């Protein structure tokens, strides 16, 4: 959360105020807020999965903005506790080393395109402890009684010093808020569960790369990957196992693609791989290798996992949309033809796939 990468102690704050807009299909817009703590007792690796997640879920469509959230209402996510057993002293909520604030949809939202826009986040608490304030008043009265003139002179100097310090603190706070806003924007481009780019982040990166070096970006091959029968995994084993499968699936894909390739979680159990300077034939071989790795890997709860692939090539920026549609259509052909397959579909520039 801090601009320099350090953790933030929220233990002296009692509430968080959010200015957020949520849109998407359906009347309810369930929003899940995470505060991830990074105590060294369980987060030595620094990996996102090891940060203790404190979550709060509410229906944003029923709240007026800004919405005030009491920090005591955040509870440690049960799926994290099951995956990271801790001693009793470390098992409860901890907000003394918060590293990340993230927002995502809840588990009860309908499928479709959902947008979360965070305008600002404010943490609130008592600025000065009551006991400290009382001691200051008593001390001030003692100074007045003993030496009014000396006290008045010192008060003036103290007031001036406080004003200067407050001005400096406000400048630092504004700088931190600006840096946090930029950090929140970066977090909005990544999927909090898998750590991969999300759809918005992928579109942002593609736009930057094509503007900077379009001639080095194409030909480009689009590969859609979808986990077969993923709903059955959630229904039979629960969402904790489903989340673990998605995390491992993302790690497996990331470990088996080139550094220059762009990988994103497109939505649900669907992933998208963009392979610059790669023709469809080469991408087909990469997709087949990934399909075999997925089929042969060991998965949570003893599951056997397969996936369906759709491949299409874009020869320029104008052909990107058609290639995305063609790869998506090819992936669904793979599923219709029995799943656990790699399917190629050709789309001409500027035309939609059949």
XYZ file of C-alpha atoms in Angstrom:
354
model
C 0.000 0.000 0.000
C 2.910 2.382 0.707
C 4.716 3.979 -2.238
C 8.086 2.623 -1.109
C 6.784 -0.959 -0.879
C 6.784 -1.020 2.949
C 3.835 -2.259 4.987
C 1.253 0.017 6.589
C 0.136 -0.298 10.220
C -3.654 0.106 10.380
C -4.001 -0.999 13.991
C -4.577 2.612 15.148
C -7.377 3.129 12.610
C -10.959 2.067 13.195
C -12.609 2.546 9.793
C -12.027 2.823 6.082
C -13.998 5.095 3.753
C -14.324 4.022 0.105
C -15.412 5.930 -2.958
C -16.083 3.135 -5.452
C -18.337 2.523 -8.444
C -19.392 -0.999 -9.397
C -21.274 -1.929 -12.552
C -22.204 -5.124 -14.329
C -25.108 -7.423 -15.172
C -27.792 -8.088 -12.590
C -29.401 -5.918 -9.910
C -26.909 -6.843 -7.166
C -23.272 -5.797 -7.381
C -21.506 -7.803 -4.722
C -18.072 -6.375 -3.854
C -15.308 -8.166 -1.971
C -12.656 -6.021 -0.231
C -9.325 -7.551 0.828
C -6.672 -6.207 3.225
C -3.600 -8.477 3.060
C -1.211 -8.550 6.020
C 2.467 -9.453 5.594
C 3.700 -10.625 9.006
C 7.026 -12.493 8.730
C 5.547 -15.392 10.729
C 3.688 -16.560 7.641
C 4.740 -14.324 4.744
C 8.513 -14.744 4.550
C 8.371 -15.525 0.835
C 6.641 -12.245 0.004
C 4.359 -14.073 -2.441
C 0.799 -12.803 -2.741
C -0.621 -16.204 -1.774
C 1.222 -16.068 1.602
C -0.177 -12.684 2.656
C -2.979 -13.139 5.177
C -6.221 -11.925 3.512
C -8.837 -10.135 5.619
C -12.061 -9.914 3.642
C -15.377 -8.122 3.787
C -18.229 -8.659 1.292
C -21.144 -6.285 0.760
C -23.667 -5.356 -1.928
C -22.379 -2.070 -3.396
C -25.720 -1.462 -5.137
C -27.387 -1.005 -1.724
C -24.813 1.416 -0.279
C -24.505 5.163 -0.723
C -21.055 6.421 -1.583
C -18.774 7.031 0.124
C -19.278 3.892 2.219
C -17.745 3.612 5.703
C -16.347 0.177 6.615
C -15.358 -0.623 10.205
C -11.995 -2.389 10.190
C -13.137 -4.711 12.986
C -15.598 -6.280 10.520
C -12.779 -7.690 8.382
C -12.278 -11.397 9.061
C -9.467 -13.690 7.965
C -10.526 -15.602 4.823
C -11.305 -19.199 5.757
C -9.796 -20.578 2.544
C -6.448 -18.980 3.440
C -6.521 -20.411 6.978
C -7.116 -23.890 5.570
C -4.222 -23.508 3.127
C -1.901 -21.835 5.689
C -2.397 -23.451 9.134
C -1.102 -21.079 11.838
C -0.541 -21.256 15.606
C -3.454 -19.912 17.614
C -1.646 -16.619 18.312
C -1.300 -15.940 14.548
C -4.711 -17.202 13.413
C -6.824 -14.119 14.123
C -7.158 -10.778 12.294
C -3.983 -8.690 12.018
C -3.798 -5.289 10.335
C -0.445 -4.127 11.654
C 1.582 -4.811 8.484
C -0.892 -4.357 5.633
C 0.772 -4.614 2.251
C -2.154 -4.673 -0.183
C -5.705 -3.389 -0.548
C -7.622 -5.065 -3.380
C -11.193 -5.190 -4.617
C -12.911 -7.915 -6.599
C -16.386 -9.181 -7.304
C -18.081 -11.445 -4.802
C -18.883 -15.060 -5.465
C -22.600 -14.467 -6.076
C -22.425 -12.183 -9.126
C -23.872 -13.275 -12.487
C -21.506 -13.973 -15.379
C -20.602 -11.101 -17.661
C -18.453 -7.996 -17.699
C -18.116 -6.367 -14.268
C -16.308 -3.080 -13.642
C -14.909 -1.842 -10.327
C -13.658 1.757 -10.222
C -11.951 2.891 -7.009
C -11.771 6.670 -6.835
C -10.310 6.971 -3.335
C -9.785 5.134 -0.054
C -9.428 6.831 3.327
C -8.429 5.317 6.662
C -9.734 7.059 9.765
C -8.923 6.910 13.467
C -8.155 8.991 16.540
C -5.405 11.500 15.742
C -4.391 12.137 19.382
C -5.098 9.751 22.266
C -7.395 11.244 24.983
C -4.850 10.563 27.741
C -2.151 12.426 25.825
C -4.506 15.354 25.282
C -5.365 15.605 28.988
C -1.702 15.607 30.009
C -1.015 18.373 27.528
C -3.794 20.539 28.962
C -2.563 20.012 32.547
C 0.978 20.857 31.534
C -0.195 23.999 29.772
C -2.079 25.196 32.865
C 0.968 24.595 35.066
C 3.061 26.719 32.757
C 0.444 29.495 32.814
C 0.374 29.492 36.631
C 4.140 29.511 37.062
C 5.186 31.883 34.319
C 2.598 33.366 32.001
C 4.975 35.387 29.899
C 7.423 32.543 29.442
C 4.557 30.173 28.624
C 3.089 32.603 26.087
C 6.433 32.940 24.316
C 6.979 29.215 24.237
C 3.376 28.610 23.103
C 3.903 30.932 20.175
C 7.060 29.110 19.150
C 5.370 25.762 19.647
C 2.334 26.822 17.597
C 4.565 27.985 14.782
C 6.505 24.710 14.880
C 3.253 22.696 14.875
C 1.952 24.629 11.886
C 5.155 23.996 9.993
C 5.134 20.301 10.920
C 1.448 19.990 10.000
C 2.134 21.616 6.646
C 4.984 19.179 6.065
C 2.809 16.242 7.169
C 0.006 17.307 4.848
C 2.448 17.557 1.945
C 3.768 14.077 2.735
C 0.212 12.725 3.110
C -0.779 14.179 -0.260
C 2.285 12.611 -1.865
C 1.427 9.231 -0.317
C -2.197 9.475 -1.438
C -1.070 10.237 -4.988
C 1.343 7.300 -4.924
C -1.345 5.012 -3.460
C -3.775 6.080 -6.168
C -1.216 5.083 -8.796
C -0.637 1.808 -6.941
C -4.381 1.101 -6.830
C -4.549 1.669 -10.580
C -1.764 -0.879 -11.077
C -3.573 -3.373 -8.818
C -6.743 -2.856 -10.872
C -4.849 -4.322 -13.846
C -4.149 -7.652 -12.120
C -6.278 -10.558 -10.946
C -5.954 -10.776 -7.128
C -6.404 -14.580 -7.040
C -3.802 -15.656 -9.631
C -1.590 -12.567 -9.815
C -1.896 -12.545 -13.618
C -3.048 -9.618 -15.680
C -6.805 -9.277 -15.872
C -8.642 -8.342 -19.067
C -8.233 -4.629 -18.415
C -4.527 -5.010 -17.674
C -3.942 -7.042 -20.845
C -5.735 -4.499 -23.008
C -3.681 -1.723 -21.403
C -0.360 -3.515 -22.041
C -1.279 -4.432 -25.623
C -2.193 -0.811 -26.366
C 1.163 0.402 -25.029
C 3.170 -2.222 -26.917
C 1.407 -1.707 -30.241
C 1.865 2.053 -29.986
C 5.547 1.736 -29.125
C 6.631 -1.088 -31.454
C 3.824 -2.400 -33.632
C 6.286 -3.645 -36.246
C 7.926 -5.888 -33.589
C 4.605 -7.138 -32.196
C 3.163 -8.862 -35.264
C 2.556 -11.505 -36.462
C 0.888 -12.366 -33.160
C -0.998 -15.529 -32.208
C -3.947 -15.538 -29.795
C -4.475 -18.634 -27.641
C -7.608 -19.066 -25.504
C -7.410 -21.713 -22.740
C -10.419 -22.941 -20.763
C -10.405 -25.490 -17.921
C -12.721 -28.388 -18.787
C -15.661 -29.072 -16.434
C -14.517 -26.416 -13.950
C -18.035 -25.896 -12.591
C -18.114 -29.551 -11.559
C -14.934 -28.979 -9.507
C -16.576 -26.126 -7.584
C -19.796 -28.076 -7.134
C -18.071 -31.265 -5.951
C -15.140 -29.868 -3.933
C -16.045 -26.282 -3.068
C -14.681 -22.909 -4.109
C -11.527 -23.221 -1.987
C -10.365 -26.150 -4.121
C -11.539 -24.299 -7.224
C -9.447 -21.260 -6.260
C -6.427 -23.477 -5.580
C -6.835 -25.077 -9.013
C -7.002 -21.643 -10.686
C -3.870 -20.482 -8.859
C -1.885 -23.602 -9.781
C -3.211 -23.488 -13.355
C -2.002 -19.881 -13.719
C 1.416 -20.796 -12.293
C 1.759 -23.749 -14.663
C 0.935 -21.608 -17.708
C 3.277 -18.828 -16.589
C 6.133 -21.274 -16.060
C 5.793 -22.760 -19.548
C 5.546 -19.673 -21.800
C 8.185 -17.255 -23.068
C 8.994 -14.114 -21.106
C 7.808 -11.951 -24.023
C 4.373 -13.643 -24.122
C 1.440 -11.893 -22.438
C -0.703 -14.070 -20.158
C -3.969 -12.993 -18.539
C -6.946 -14.402 -16.702
C -9.708 -13.465 -19.137
C -12.534 -14.380 -16.758
C -13.636 -17.309 -14.579
C -11.674 -20.395 -15.662
C -10.725 -18.860 -19.028
C -7.185 -17.623 -19.752
C -5.721 -15.761 -22.725
C -2.173 -16.013 -24.076
C -0.786 -13.524 -26.625
C 2.395 -14.634 -28.376
C 4.144 -11.778 -30.257
C 6.315 -12.614 -33.262
C 4.755 -16.082 -33.383
C 2.827 -17.665 -36.229
C -0.120 -19.991 -35.666
C 1.827 -23.175 -36.455
C 4.397 -22.481 -33.728
C 1.648 -21.499 -31.288
C -0.169 -24.787 -31.973
C 2.914 -26.695 -30.820
C 3.177 -24.549 -27.671
C -0.528 -25.076 -26.950
C -0.196 -28.845 -27.387
C 2.761 -28.892 -24.985
C 0.725 -26.902 -22.437
C -2.245 -29.256 -22.894
C -0.043 -32.253 -22.090
C 1.536 -30.516 -19.071
C -1.928 -29.748 -17.672
C -3.157 -33.295 -18.239
C -0.077 -34.833 -16.579
C 0.198 -32.457 -13.591
C -0.906 -33.274 -10.042
C -3.842 -31.127 -8.909
C -5.493 -30.341 -5.558
C -7.870 -32.943 -4.086
C -6.412 -35.606 -6.414
C -8.173 -34.105 -9.421
C -7.366 -34.959 -13.027
C -7.524 -31.782 -15.087
C -7.816 -31.192 -18.824
C -8.240 -28.039 -20.872
C -9.439 -26.909 -24.291
C -7.437 -24.535 -26.515
C -8.393 -22.196 -29.354
C -5.711 -20.654 -31.594
C -5.856 -17.834 -34.177
C -3.289 -15.531 -35.786
C -3.354 -11.723 -36.193
C -0.983 -10.127 -38.731
C -1.577 -6.553 -37.576
C -3.380 -4.345 -35.057
C -6.455 -4.167 -37.297
C -6.794 -7.950 -37.154
C -6.609 -8.253 -33.342
C -10.366 -8.195 -32.715
C -11.044 -10.758 -35.435
C -8.273 -13.006 -34.100
C -9.697 -12.838 -30.564
C -13.120 -13.854 -31.837
C -11.633 -16.613 -33.979
C -9.571 -18.049 -31.099
C -12.612 -17.928 -28.824
C -14.693 -19.743 -31.434
C -11.917 -22.328 -31.903
C -11.845 -22.981 -28.157
C -15.583 -23.707 -28.151
C -15.097 -26.014 -31.138
C -12.532 -27.898 -29.032
C -15.140 -28.347 -26.321
C -17.821 -29.428 -28.783
C -15.452 -32.020 -30.275
C -14.769 -33.713 -26.951
C -12.555 -31.252 -24.963
C -8.859 -31.680 -24.096
C -7.961 -30.540 -27.618
C -6.140 -27.776 -29.497
C -8.161 -26.209 -32.320
C -6.985 -23.677 -34.937
C -9.294 -21.185 -36.667
C -8.280 -18.709 -39.372
C -9.874 -15.248 -39.501
C -9.145 -12.678 -42.176
C -8.212 -9.145 -41.104
C -11.238 -6.984 -40.488
C -13.705 -9.866 -40.631
C -15.414 -11.728 -37.810
C -15.063 -15.509 -37.559
C -17.799 -17.756 -38.850
